[in-house]
Structure formats: C-alpha cells, structure tokens
Amino acid sequence: MARAIIAVLDSLGVGASSDAAAFGDAGADTFGHIVEACANGEGNRAGLREGPLRIPNLTRLGMVALAEAARALPLPGVDRPVPEGLHGFAAEQSRGKDTPSGHWEMAGLPVDFDWGYFEAREGTFPPALLDALISEAALPGVLGNCHASGTAIIEALGEEHLRTLKPIVYTSADSVLQIAAHEEAFGLDRLYEVCKVGRRLVDDYNVGRVIARPFTGHDRGSFVRTGNRRDLVTPPHGPTLLDQVQAAGGAVVGVGKISDIFGGCGITKSCKAVGNDTVMEVMLEQMASADDGSLIFANFVDFDMLYGHRRDVAGYAAALERFDSQLPAVRAGLRADDLVILTADHGCDPSWPGSDHTREYVPILGFGPHITPRDIGGRSSFADIGQSVARHLGLPPLAHGETFLNTPIRRGLEHNVTA
C-alpha cells in the first residue's frame, strides 16, 4: 500500500506568476534570482558558500528544467541533465500569497475569499482592537503598531519592551497580527495567552493568523528570536486532503509548523521541529516508522523565515545546497510504493525590495521507486498536488485540482514546456 511525503520548501518560488503585477511582484523570481546571484558572485559569503549554486540532486530531478519553463528564460551557470523526476510548476488560485492559503490550496482547498488585512503602514491596528487586547489581556500597553520586519522591530523596540513589558505588535503584507515579547522577562506562557486573546479578537477582522514571536537577549545587540514561535491559525474553511487521509484510516503526520498551519485539523500526529536540519531529521524518522496509507507533511520554514524575509541571498543559497545534500537520505528511506513531492507555498525573493512574500509559481518535483519521470508542464492550481496525492493513496477525488499522475500533460499556461 502506498504512502506520500510532501516537503514544502517554504517560499521557493520559481518566477512571477501571470497575476504577480496585481500584488506588486512583477519580475520577482526567488529561485532564478538566487541562481543569478550565485553565478555572478553576489551570492558569495566568506565562510559560508561561494561560486555557482550547487544543487545536483534537485537539478537531476528537474528543478532547473521547470524553473526555466516557469520564467521563460535560461538560468546562468547551471547544468541541464535529462530530468529523472516528475517535474513542473503551478500557479496559485487563492487570493493571497500567504502561508495558510498556499498550504490549504496544495491540500485541495483554494482560498476563494479575501482575508482581512491591516494595510496602514503606521498606526496600523484599529484602536478598538488594541484597546480590547490591552484590556482583556491585562497589558500595560503595546509597542509598535506598524508594518515591520520581525528582526528589525525587535532590535528597535526590544529594550523599551524590557523596560515597560509592553508587547510589540506588528504586521506585514499577510493577513496576520504578530506579537513579540521577551521569553524570560515577559514569559513564554504569558505571550501565548496574549496571542490566544488576540486570535479571538481578530476573528472579527477575518485575519488568518496570530503569531507569537518570542525572543531572548539583554540589549539590541543581542536580541534573537527563539524556536518557540507559535502560529494560531483560523481553521480551514472546508475539508482538505488531510481530512480525507484521516477519514480513510491513514495517519497524517505534520512535521514543523504544519499542524499550526491547518489549525490541527486533519492531523493525527504533530511533530514539532525547529530549523531545516531538525525538520529533515524528524521527517526521515517518520518515514522509517509510518504505516502504509500515511501522509507525511513537512514544512522547511528556514528558507522563508531566515533567508527570504531577511533578504539574505547567500544564506538562502547555502540552505538550498544543504537541503540538496540531504536528498539521498530521503531516497534511501523510501519504500516501494512511496511518492515524494517537493514544492513551495509562495515566493519570498531575497533580492526583492521590502520583506514580504512574492506572488510566484511554485515548483513541483515528484519521485519514488515507481514514479515515472516526466514533464507535467504548468499547472493551473496548487490543488493539483493534493489531487495527485489522493490518487496515489487510492482516496476519492478531492473537490479541487486535477491529478498529474498517469494522465496526459495538461496545456494552457503561458510558459508550458514540451514533454
């Protein structure tokens, strides 16, 4: 009996999608711009990495082929072997470019409504919301109240937070309220409780997430965010692939922040893991023990959190090379009827202005002992991933998406390639 593994390289977009201009992202290209920077030396960093991007395992699967098809331009300094994996790219149908929308859509549930956003750059949150948060969480007040990079705002306001114990509240282009506080001085459990209050309050604004952002350190030179982040997400608005697997008696193992992203819905086992290496370690452990019929769903958040949002091209490149070096261990852990899909949930181009996600196509790389290598072209929805996994696991069809397993290549996207 089959198993499926979905590994999300969080934010690894492969070129601006056809609707990117509407999001201010025309020209964004997370993977392509990293490859270009490494080829021209801008992706070098002493002691970390240098030279062209070296991802031989991803390249053999078809990463370069699908990226060049998605961007309709060649990439410099890369090899082009005949792909050994199922490879293509997908456009997002959901109306946002946020983490929940991307994951829910790849699980067969596009977000066909608009999230609520806090759009003002300063004085961002409605006074009624902040007043209620301060009152109901018994806070001395709040700091921030703006759009900001998480690391930058902690550096700017962390010392005042330590003096006043007022939590730092901020947002981004996503539908989110983020609350940062010192793990020791303010207290981690206290921060989680404040975020629970915030989660209830933002329901009135149709906001997708409240994120607890704990940090440590004693001054602006030493503040650092910890691995105790927690995402409080509104539950999916309908059933997903995860619910389908669970209903059929299969296990759904969420690794990293997957359980948070789905609000715990459809998850039978949640494995917390901080950092890409730990996520990989735990994913491999679960592959070794999961029963037939299982879905293992892992999110490699460092690509987005540490490198995309922080606009760190060299760090992102090094992380890709590190992930690539671990793929032989994934292959070694496969059983005869396993399917692995590598993909992403949105873009976060580290060469792009600002610190927000970018609207991009995402890669689809599939492999397994019985998976036939082929070009699946451009897909019209991330939901094709969920539909294909459902097909692989022998489940009834999902409401959205078209399978790319054992079907002719679909045509119709602007930059499709020839099979």
CSV table of C-alpha atoms in Angstrom, one decimal:
chain,number,residue,atom,x,y,z
A,1,MET,CA,0.0,0.0,0.0
A,2,ALA,CA,1.2,3.5,-0.8
A,3,ARG,CA,2.5,6.4,1.3
A,4,ALA,CA,3.0,10.0,0.4
A,5,ILE,CA,5.5,12.6,1.6
A,6,ILE,CA,5.0,16.3,0.9
A,7,ALA,CA,8.0,18.5,1.7
A,8,VAL,CA,7.4,22.2,1.4
A,9,LEU,CA,10.5,24.3,0.8
A,10,ASP,CA,8.8,27.3,2.3
A,11,SER,CA,8.9,30.3,-0.1
A,12,LEU,CA,10.9,28.7,-3.0
A,13,GLY,CA,9.1,30.4,-5.9
A,14,VAL,CA,10.2,29.9,-9.4
A,15,GLY,CA,9.2,33.1,-11.2
A,16,ALA,CA,6.5,35.7,-11.1
A,17,SER,CA,3.1,34.3,-11.9
A,18,SER,CA,0.8,35.8,-14.5
A,19,ASP,CA,-1.1,37.8,-11.9
A,20,ALA,CA,2.1,39.0,-10.0
A,21,ALA,CA,1.6,42.6,-11.1
A,22,ALA,CA,-1.6,42.8,-9.1
A,23,PHE,CA,0.5,42.1,-6.0
A,24,GLY,CA,3.3,44.4,-6.9
A,25,ASP,CA,5.5,41.4,-7.7
A,26,ALA,CA,6.0,41.6,-11.5
A,27,GLY,CA,9.6,40.4,-12.0
A,28,ALA,CA,10.0,38.6,-8.7
A,29,ASP,CA,11.8,35.2,-9.0
A,30,THR,CA,13.1,33.6,-5.9
A,31,PHE,CA,15.0,30.7,-7.3
A,32,GLY,CA,16.0,32.4,-10.5
A,33,HIS,CA,17.5,35.4,-8.8
A,34,ILE,CA,19.4,33.2,-6.3
A,35,VAL,CA,20.9,31.3,-9.2
A,36,GLU,CA,21.8,34.5,-11.0
A,37,ALA,CA,23.4,36.0,-7.8
A,38,CYS,CA,25.5,32.9,-7.3
A,39,ALA,CA,26.6,32.9,-10.9
A,40,ASN,CA,27.8,36.5,-10.8
A,41,GLY,CA,29.4,36.3,-7.3
A,42,GLU,CA,26.7,38.2,-5.4
A,43,GLY,CA,25.7,35.0,-3.7
A,44,ASN,CA,29.1,34.5,-2.2
A,45,ARG,CA,29.8,34.9,1.6
A,46,ALA,CA,33.2,34.1,3.2
A,47,GLY,CA,33.0,31.0,5.3
A,48,LEU,CA,29.5,30.1,4.1
A,49,ARG,CA,29.5,29.5,0.3
A,50,GLU,CA,30.9,30.6,-3.0
A,51,GLY,CA,30.5,30.0,-6.7
A,52,PRO,CA,27.6,28.8,-8.8
A,53,LEU,CA,24.6,27.3,-7.0
A,54,ARG,CA,25.4,23.6,-6.5
A,55,ILE,CA,22.2,21.5,-6.2
A,56,PRO,CA,22.9,18.4,-8.2
A,57,ASN,CA,20.2,16.3,-6.7
A,58,LEU,CA,17.4,18.9,-7.3
A,59,THR,CA,18.8,19.5,-10.8
A,60,ARG,CA,18.7,15.8,-11.7
A,61,LEU,CA,15.1,15.7,-10.5
A,62,GLY,CA,14.2,18.6,-12.9
A,63,MET,CA,14.5,21.8,-10.8
A,64,VAL,CA,16.4,23.8,-13.5
A,65,ALA,CA,14.1,22.5,-16.3
A,66,LEU,CA,10.9,23.5,-14.5
A,67,ALA,CA,12.3,26.9,-13.4
A,68,GLU,CA,13.4,27.8,-16.9
A,69,ALA,CA,10.0,26.9,-18.2
A,70,ALA,CA,8.2,28.9,-15.5
A,71,ARG,CA,10.4,32.0,-16.0
A,72,ALA,CA,10.7,31.5,-19.8
A,73,LEU,CA,14.4,32.5,-19.6
A,74,PRO,CA,17.5,30.4,-19.3
A,75,LEU,CA,19.4,30.3,-16.0
A,76,PRO,CA,23.2,31.0,-15.9
A,77,GLY,CA,25.9,28.7,-14.5
A,78,VAL,CA,23.7,25.5,-14.2
A,79,ASP,CA,23.8,22.0,-15.6
A,80,ARG,CA,20.9,20.7,-17.6
A,81,PRO,CA,20.8,16.9,-17.3
A,82,VAL,CA,17.7,15.0,-18.6
A,83,PRO,CA,15.3,15.2,-15.6
A,84,GLU,CA,15.0,12.0,-13.6
A,85,GLY,CA,11.9,13.1,-11.7
A,86,LEU,CA,8.3,14.2,-12.4
A,87,HIS,CA,8.7,18.0,-12.8
A,88,GLY,CA,6.5,21.0,-13.4
A,89,PHE,CA,5.3,24.2,-11.8
A,90,ALA,CA,1.9,25.5,-10.5
A,91,ALA,CA,0.1,28.8,-10.3
A,92,GLU,CA,-1.9,29.8,-7.2
A,93,GLN,CA,-5.6,30.3,-7.4
A,94,SER,CA,-6.1,31.6,-3.8
A,95,ARG,CA,-6.4,35.3,-3.5
A,96,GLY,CA,-3.5,35.8,-1.1
A,97,LYS,CA,0.2,35.0,-1.1
A,98,ASP,CA,0.3,33.8,2.5
A,99,THR,CA,1.4,30.6,4.1
A,100,PRO,CA,-2.1,29.2,5.1
A,101,SER,CA,-3.5,29.9,1.6
A,102,GLY,CA,-0.6,28.2,-0.1
A,103,HIS,CA,-0.7,25.1,2.1
A,104,TRP,CA,-4.5,24.8,2.1
A,105,GLU,CA,-4.6,25.0,-1.7
A,106,MET,CA,-1.9,22.3,-2.2
A,107,ALA,CA,-4.1,20.2,0.1
A,108,GLY,CA,-7.0,20.7,-2.2
A,109,LEU,CA,-8.7,23.7,-0.7
A,110,PRO,CA,-8.1,27.1,-2.5
A,111,VAL,CA,-8.9,30.2,-0.6
A,112,ASP,CA,-11.6,31.8,-2.7
A,113,PHE,CA,-12.2,34.7,-0.4
A,114,ASP,CA,-10.3,37.7,0.7
A,115,TRP,CA,-8.5,37.7,4.1
A,116,GLY,CA,-8.7,40.8,6.2
A,117,TYR,CA,-5.5,42.9,6.1
A,118,PHE,CA,-4.1,45.7,8.2
A,119,GLU,CA,-2.9,48.0,5.4
A,120,ALA,CA,-1.8,51.2,7.1
A,121,ARG,CA,2.0,51.3,7.4
A,122,GLU,CA,1.8,53.3,10.7
A,123,GLY,CA,-1.0,53.3,13.3
A,124,THR,CA,-1.8,50.0,11.7
A,125,PHE,CA,-4.3,48.3,14.0
A,126,PRO,CA,-7.8,49.7,14.7
A,127,PRO,CA,-7.9,51.4,18.1
A,128,ALA,CA,-10.8,49.2,19.2
A,129,LEU,CA,-8.8,46.1,18.6
A,130,LEU,CA,-5.8,47.3,20.5
A,131,ASP,CA,-7.9,48.6,23.4
A,132,ALA,CA,-9.6,45.2,23.6
A,133,LEU,CA,-6.3,43.4,23.5
A,134,ILE,CA,-4.8,45.6,26.3
A,135,SER,CA,-7.9,45.3,28.4
A,136,GLU,CA,-8.6,41.6,28.0
A,137,ALA,CA,-5.0,40.5,28.3
A,138,ALA,CA,-4.3,42.9,31.2
A,139,LEU,CA,-1.4,44.6,29.4
A,140,PRO,CA,0.3,47.9,30.3
A,141,GLY,CA,0.0,48.9,26.7
A,142,VAL,CA,1.7,47.9,23.4
A,143,LEU,CA,4.6,49.0,21.3
A,144,GLY,CA,5.0,49.0,17.5
A,145,ASN,CA,1.6,49.2,15.9
A,146,CYS,CA,3.1,49.2,12.4
A,147,HIS,CA,4.3,47.2,9.4
A,148,ALA,CA,7.7,45.8,10.1
A,149,SER,CA,10.3,43.1,9.7
A,150,GLY,CA,10.3,41.0,12.8
A,151,THR,CA,14.0,41.1,13.4
A,152,ALA,CA,14.2,44.9,12.8
A,153,ILE,CA,11.3,45.8,15.1
A,154,ILE,CA,12.8,43.7,17.9
A,155,GLU,CA,16.1,45.4,17.5
A,156,ALA,CA,14.4,48.8,17.5
A,157,LEU,CA,11.9,48.3,20.4
A,158,GLY,CA,13.3,45.3,22.4
A,159,GLU,CA,14.9,47.5,25.0
A,160,GLU,CA,11.8,49.6,25.6
A,161,HIS,CA,9.8,46.3,25.8
A,162,LEU,CA,12.2,45.1,28.6
A,163,ARG,CA,11.7,48.4,30.5
A,164,THR,CA,7.9,48.5,30.1
A,165,LEU,CA,6.9,44.9,29.5
A,166,LYS,CA,4.6,46.2,26.7
A,167,PRO,CA,4.5,43.5,24.0
A,168,ILE,CA,5.5,44.6,20.4
A,169,VAL,CA,2.6,44.3,17.9
A,170,TYR,CA,3.2,44.5,14.2
A,171,THR,CA,2.1,43.0,10.9
A,172,SER,CA,3.2,42.5,7.3
A,173,ALA,CA,1.5,42.3,3.8
A,174,ASP,CA,0.0,39.0,5.0
A,175,SER,CA,-3.2,38.7,7.0
A,176,VAL,CA,-1.6,38.5,10.3
A,177,LEU,CA,-1.2,40.0,13.8
A,178,GLN,CA,2.3,39.3,15.2
A,179,ILE,CA,3.1,39.8,18.9
A,180,ALA,CA,6.7,39.7,20.1
A,181,ALA,CA,7.8,39.5,23.7
A,182,HIS,CA,10.9,38.5,25.7
A,183,GLU,CA,10.7,34.8,26.6
A,184,GLU,CA,12.0,35.3,30.1
A,185,ALA,CA,11.2,38.8,31.2
A,186,PHE,CA,7.6,38.7,29.8
A,187,GLY,CA,7.2,34.9,29.9
A,188,LEU,CA,6.6,32.4,27.2
A,189,ASP,CA,3.3,31.1,28.6
A,190,ARG,CA,2.2,34.7,29.1
A,191,LEU,CA,2.9,35.5,25.5
A,192,TYR,CA,0.9,32.5,24.3
A,193,GLU,CA,-2.1,33.6,26.4
A,194,VAL,CA,-1.9,37.1,25.0
A,195,CYS,CA,-1.9,35.6,21.5
A,196,LYS,CA,-4.9,33.5,22.3
A,197,VAL,CA,-6.8,36.6,23.2
A,198,GLY,CA,-5.6,38.3,20.0
A,199,ARG,CA,-6.7,35.3,18.0
A,200,ARG,CA,-10.2,35.6,19.3
A,201,LEU,CA,-10.3,39.3,18.7
A,202,VAL,CA,-9.1,39.3,15.1
A,203,ASP,CA,-11.8,36.9,14.1
A,204,ASP,CA,-14.0,40.0,13.7
A,205,TYR,CA,-11.5,41.3,11.1
A,206,ASN,CA,-11.2,38.0,9.1
A,207,VAL,CA,-7.5,37.8,9.8
A,208,GLY,CA,-5.8,34.5,9.1
A,209,ARG,CA,-3.1,34.2,11.7
A,210,VAL,CA,-1.8,35.5,15.1
A,211,ILE,CA,1.9,34.6,15.5
A,212,ALA,CA,3.7,34.5,18.9
A,213,ARG,CA,7.3,35.8,18.3
A,214,PRO,CA,9.3,35.1,21.5
A,215,PHE,CA,12.9,36.4,21.7
A,216,THR,CA,15.8,36.5,24.2
A,217,GLY,CA,18.8,38.7,24.8
A,218,HIS,CA,19.5,41.8,27.0
A,219,ASP,CA,20.0,44.6,24.5
A,220,ARG,CA,19.6,45.5,20.9
A,221,GLY,CA,22.9,43.9,20.0
A,222,SER,CA,22.0,40.5,21.5
A,223,PHE,CA,18.3,40.1,20.8
A,224,VAL,CA,17.4,36.9,18.9
A,225,ARG,CA,14.2,35.2,18.1
A,226,THR,CA,13.8,31.7,19.5
A,227,GLY,CA,12.3,28.5,18.2
A,228,ASN,CA,9.2,28.8,20.3
A,229,ARG,CA,7.2,30.6,17.7
A,230,ARG,CA,3.6,29.6,17.6
A,231,ASP,CA,1.0,30.2,14.9
A,232,LEU,CA,-2.6,30.5,15.8
A,233,VAL,CA,-4.5,30.0,12.5
A,234,THR,CA,-8.1,30.1,11.8
A,235,PRO,CA,-9.2,26.6,10.8
A,236,PRO,CA,-9.6,25.7,7.1
A,237,HIS,CA,-13.0,26.6,5.7
A,238,GLY,CA,-13.6,23.2,4.3
A,239,PRO,CA,-12.2,19.6,4.2
A,240,THR,CA,-8.7,19.1,2.9
A,241,LEU,CA,-6.6,16.2,1.8
A,242,LEU,CA,-5.6,15.7,5.4
A,243,ASP,CA,-9.1,15.1,6.5
A,244,GLN,CA,-9.6,12.6,3.6
A,245,VAL,CA,-6.5,10.6,4.6
A,246,GLN,CA,-7.6,10.6,8.2
A,247,ALA,CA,-11.2,9.5,7.3
A,248,ALA,CA,-9.7,6.6,5.3
A,249,GLY,CA,-7.9,5.4,8.4
A,250,GLY,CA,-4.5,6.7,7.4
A,251,ALA,CA,-2.1,8.7,9.6
A,252,VAL,CA,-1.4,12.3,8.9
A,253,VAL,CA,2.0,13.3,10.3
A,254,GLY,CA,2.7,17.1,10.4
A,255,VAL,CA,6.4,18.0,10.8
A,256,GLY,CA,7.4,21.5,11.7
A,257,LYS,CA,4.6,24.1,11.6
A,258,ILE,CA,2.2,22.0,9.5
A,259,SER,CA,-0.2,21.4,12.4
A,260,ASP,CA,-0.3,25.1,13.2
A,261,ILE,CA,-1.0,26.0,9.6
A,262,PHE,CA,-4.0,23.7,9.5
A,263,GLY,CA,-5.2,24.6,13.0
A,264,GLY,CA,-4.7,21.0,13.9
A,265,CYS,CA,-7.5,19.9,11.5
A,266,GLY,CA,-6.8,16.5,9.9
A,267,ILE,CA,-3.6,16.0,11.9
A,268,THR,CA,-3.2,12.6,13.7
A,269,LYS,CA,0.4,13.3,14.9
A,270,SER,CA,2.2,16.6,15.2
A,271,CYS,CA,6.0,16.6,15.3
A,272,LYS,CA,7.4,20.0,16.3
A,273,ALA,CA,10.8,20.7,14.8
A,274,VAL,CA,12.8,23.9,14.7
A,275,GLY,CA,15.3,24.5,11.9
A,276,ASN,CA,15.6,22.8,8.5
A,277,ASP,CA,18.0,20.2,9.7
A,278,THR,CA,15.8,19.2,12.5
A,279,VAL,CA,12.7,19.1,10.2
A,280,MET,CA,14.7,16.8,7.9
A,281,GLU,CA,15.8,14.6,10.7
A,282,VAL,CA,12.2,14.2,12.0
A,283,MET,CA,10.8,13.7,8.6
A,284,LEU,CA,13.2,10.8,8.0
A,285,GLU,CA,12.4,9.3,11.3
A,286,GLN,CA,8.7,9.4,10.5
A,287,MET,CA,9.3,7.9,7.1
A,288,ALA,CA,11.0,5.0,8.8
A,289,SER,CA,8.1,4.3,11.0
A,290,ALA,CA,4.9,5.5,9.3
A,291,ASP,CA,2.4,2.9,8.3
A,292,ASP,CA,1.1,2.3,4.8
A,293,GLY,CA,-1.6,4.8,3.8
A,294,SER,CA,0.2,7.6,5.7
A,295,LEU,CA,0.8,11.2,4.6
A,296,ILE,CA,3.9,12.8,6.0
A,297,PHE,CA,3.7,16.6,5.5
A,298,ALA,CA,6.7,18.7,6.4
A,299,ASN,CA,7.5,22.4,6.2
A,300,PHE,CA,11.1,23.6,5.9
A,301,VAL,CA,10.5,27.1,7.2
A,302,ASP,CA,14.1,28.4,7.3
A,303,PHE,CA,14.1,29.2,3.6
A,304,ASP,CA,11.3,31.8,4.3
A,305,MET,CA,11.9,32.9,7.9
A,306,LEU,CA,15.7,33.2,8.0
A,307,TYR,CA,16.6,34.0,4.4
A,308,GLY,CA,13.6,35.1,2.3
A,309,HIS,CA,12.1,37.7,4.7
A,310,ARG,CA,15.6,38.8,5.7
A,311,ARG,CA,16.6,39.3,2.1
A,312,ASP,CA,19.7,37.0,2.6
A,313,VAL,CA,20.6,35.7,-0.8
A,314,ALA,CA,23.8,33.9,0.2
A,315,GLY,CA,22.0,32.3,3.2
A,316,TYR,CA,19.2,31.1,1.1
A,317,ALA,CA,21.6,29.6,-1.5
A,318,ALA,CA,23.5,27.8,1.3
A,319,ALA,CA,20.3,26.4,2.7
A,320,LEU,CA,19.3,25.1,-0.7
A,321,GLU,CA,22.7,23.4,-1.1
A,322,ARG,CA,22.3,21.9,2.4
A,323,PHE,CA,18.8,20.6,1.6
A,324,ASP,CA,20.1,19.2,-1.7
A,325,SER,CA,22.8,17.3,0.1
A,326,GLN,CA,20.2,15.5,2.3
A,327,LEU,CA,18.0,14.2,-0.6
A,328,PRO,CA,20.0,11.0,-1.0
A,329,ALA,CA,18.9,10.1,2.6
A,330,VAL,CA,15.3,10.7,1.6
A,331,ARG,CA,15.6,8.4,-1.4
A,332,ALA,CA,17.3,5.8,0.9
A,333,GLY,CA,14.3,5.9,3.2
A,334,LEU,CA,11.6,5.2,0.6
A,335,ARG,CA,9.5,2.1,0.4
A,336,ALA,CA,8.5,0.6,-2.9
A,337,ASP,CA,5.2,2.5,-3.3
A,338,ASP,CA,6.1,5.8,-1.8
A,339,LEU,CA,5.7,9.2,-3.5
A,340,VAL,CA,7.7,12.3,-2.6
A,341,ILE,CA,6.6,15.7,-3.7
A,342,LEU,CA,8.8,18.7,-3.2
A,343,THR,CA,7.1,22.1,-3.6
A,344,ALA,CA,6.6,25.5,-2.1
A,345,ASP,CA,3.7,27.6,-0.8
A,346,HIS,CA,4.6,31.1,-2.3
A,347,GLY,CA,7.7,33.1,-3.1
A,348,CYS,CA,9.9,35.3,-1.0
A,349,ASP,CA,12.5,36.6,-3.3
A,350,PRO,CA,15.6,37.6,-1.3
A,351,SER,CA,16.6,40.1,-3.9
A,352,TRP,CA,13.2,41.9,-3.9
A,353,PRO,CA,12.5,45.2,-2.2
A,354,GLY,CA,10.9,45.0,1.2
A,355,SER,CA,10.5,41.9,3.4
A,356,ASP,CA,7.2,40.4,2.2
A,357,HIS,CA,6.2,37.3,0.3
A,358,THR,CA,6.2,37.4,-3.5
A,359,ARG,CA,3.5,36.1,-5.9
A,360,GLU,CA,5.2,33.4,-7.9
A,361,TYR,CA,4.7,30.0,-9.5
A,362,VAL,CA,5.9,27.1,-7.3
A,363,PRO,CA,7.9,24.0,-8.2
A,364,ILE,CA,6.5,20.5,-8.3
A,365,LEU,CA,9.1,17.7,-8.2
A,366,GLY,CA,7.9,14.2,-7.7
A,367,PHE,CA,9.9,11.0,-7.3
A,368,GLY,CA,9.6,7.5,-5.9
A,369,PRO,CA,10.5,3.9,-6.9
A,370,HIS,CA,7.5,3.6,-9.2
A,371,ILE,CA,7.1,7.2,-10.2
A,372,THR,CA,7.7,7.8,-13.9
A,373,PRO,CA,9.9,10.8,-14.7
A,374,ARG,CA,8.2,13.2,-17.0
A,375,ASP,CA,7.3,16.8,-17.6
A,376,ILE,CA,3.9,17.7,-16.2
A,377,GLY,CA,4.0,21.2,-17.6
A,378,GLY,CA,2.4,24.2,-16.0
A,379,ARG,CA,-0.5,23.5,-13.6
A,380,SER,CA,-3.4,25.9,-13.0
A,381,SER,CA,-3.6,25.3,-9.3
A,382,PHE,CA,-1.6,24.1,-6.3
A,383,ALA,CA,-4.6,21.9,-5.7
A,384,ASP,CA,-3.2,19.5,-8.4
A,385,ILE,CA,-0.7,18.4,-5.7
A,386,GLY,CA,-3.5,17.3,-3.3
A,387,GLN,CA,-5.5,15.7,-6.0
A,388,SER,CA,-2.4,13.7,-7.2
A,389,VAL,CA,-1.6,12.6,-3.6
A,390,ALA,CA,-5.2,11.5,-3.2
A,391,ARG,CA,-4.9,9.5,-6.4
A,392,HIS,CA,-1.7,7.9,-5.2
A,393,LEU,CA,-3.2,6.9,-1.9
A,394,GLY,CA,-6.3,5.4,-3.5
A,395,LEU,CA,-8.6,8.0,-2.0
A,396,PRO,CA,-11.8,9.5,-3.5
A,397,PRO,CA,-11.1,12.6,-5.7
A,398,LEU,CA,-10.9,16.0,-3.9
A,399,ALA,CA,-13.2,18.8,-4.8
A,400,HIS,CA,-10.5,20.8,-6.5
A,401,GLY,CA,-7.5,20.1,-8.7
A,402,GLU,CA,-6.5,17.6,-11.4
A,403,THR,CA,-4.1,14.8,-10.9
A,404,PHE,CA,-0.8,14.8,-12.7
A,405,LEU,CA,-0.2,11.1,-12.1
A,406,ASN,CA,-0.8,8.7,-15.0
A,407,THR,CA,-2.5,11.4,-17.0
A,408,PRO,CA,-1.5,13.3,-20.2
A,409,ILE,CA,0.3,16.6,-19.7
A,410,ARG,CA,-2.1,19.5,-19.4
A,411,ARG,CA,-1.5,22.5,-21.5
A,412,GLY,CA,-2.8,26.1,-21.3
A,413,LEU,CA,-0.5,28.0,-19.1
A,414,GLU,CA,1.6,30.7,-20.7
A,415,HIS,CA,5.0,29.2,-20.3
A,416,ASN,CA,4.4,25.4,-20.7
A,417,VAL,CA,7.3,23.3,-22.0
A,418,THR,CA,7.2,20.4,-24.4
A,419,ALA,CA,7.0,16.9,-23.0
